[in-house]
Coordinates of C-alpha atoms in Angstrom, one line a residue:
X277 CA -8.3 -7.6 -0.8
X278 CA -10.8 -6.9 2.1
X279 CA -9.7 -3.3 2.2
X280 CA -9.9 -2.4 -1.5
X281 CA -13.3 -1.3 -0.9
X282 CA -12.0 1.3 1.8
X283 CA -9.7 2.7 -1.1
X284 CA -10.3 5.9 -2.9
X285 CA -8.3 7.2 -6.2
X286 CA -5.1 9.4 -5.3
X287 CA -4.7 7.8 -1.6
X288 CA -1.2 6.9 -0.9
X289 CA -0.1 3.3 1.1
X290 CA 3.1 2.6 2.3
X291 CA 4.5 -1.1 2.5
X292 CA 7.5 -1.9 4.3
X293 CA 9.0 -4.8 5.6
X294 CA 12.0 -6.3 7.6
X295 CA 14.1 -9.6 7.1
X296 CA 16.8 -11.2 8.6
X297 CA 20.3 -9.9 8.7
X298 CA 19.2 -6.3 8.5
X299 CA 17.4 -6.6 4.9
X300 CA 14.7 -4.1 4.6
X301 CA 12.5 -3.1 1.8
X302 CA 9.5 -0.3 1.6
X303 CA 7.2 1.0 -1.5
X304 CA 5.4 4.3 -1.4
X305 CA 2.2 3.6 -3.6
X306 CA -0.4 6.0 -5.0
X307 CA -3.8 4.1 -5.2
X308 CA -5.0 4.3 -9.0
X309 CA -8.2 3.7 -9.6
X310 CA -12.1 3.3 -8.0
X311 CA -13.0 0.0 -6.7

């Protein structure tokens, strides 16, 4: 929440993370509108 204000329509984040027993996850995300 502290960076939404940093966030500009069409910029792109990408969330990953790691869990035990070699479980993985990751999202590409296009931001989608002006804060």
């Amino acid at each position: 929440n502290e960076y939404e204000s940093q966030l500009k329509k069409g910029d792109k984040l990408v969330f990953a993370a790691f869990g035990g027993g070699f479980t993985w996850g990751s999202i590409l995300l296009t931001w989608a509108y002006n804060s």
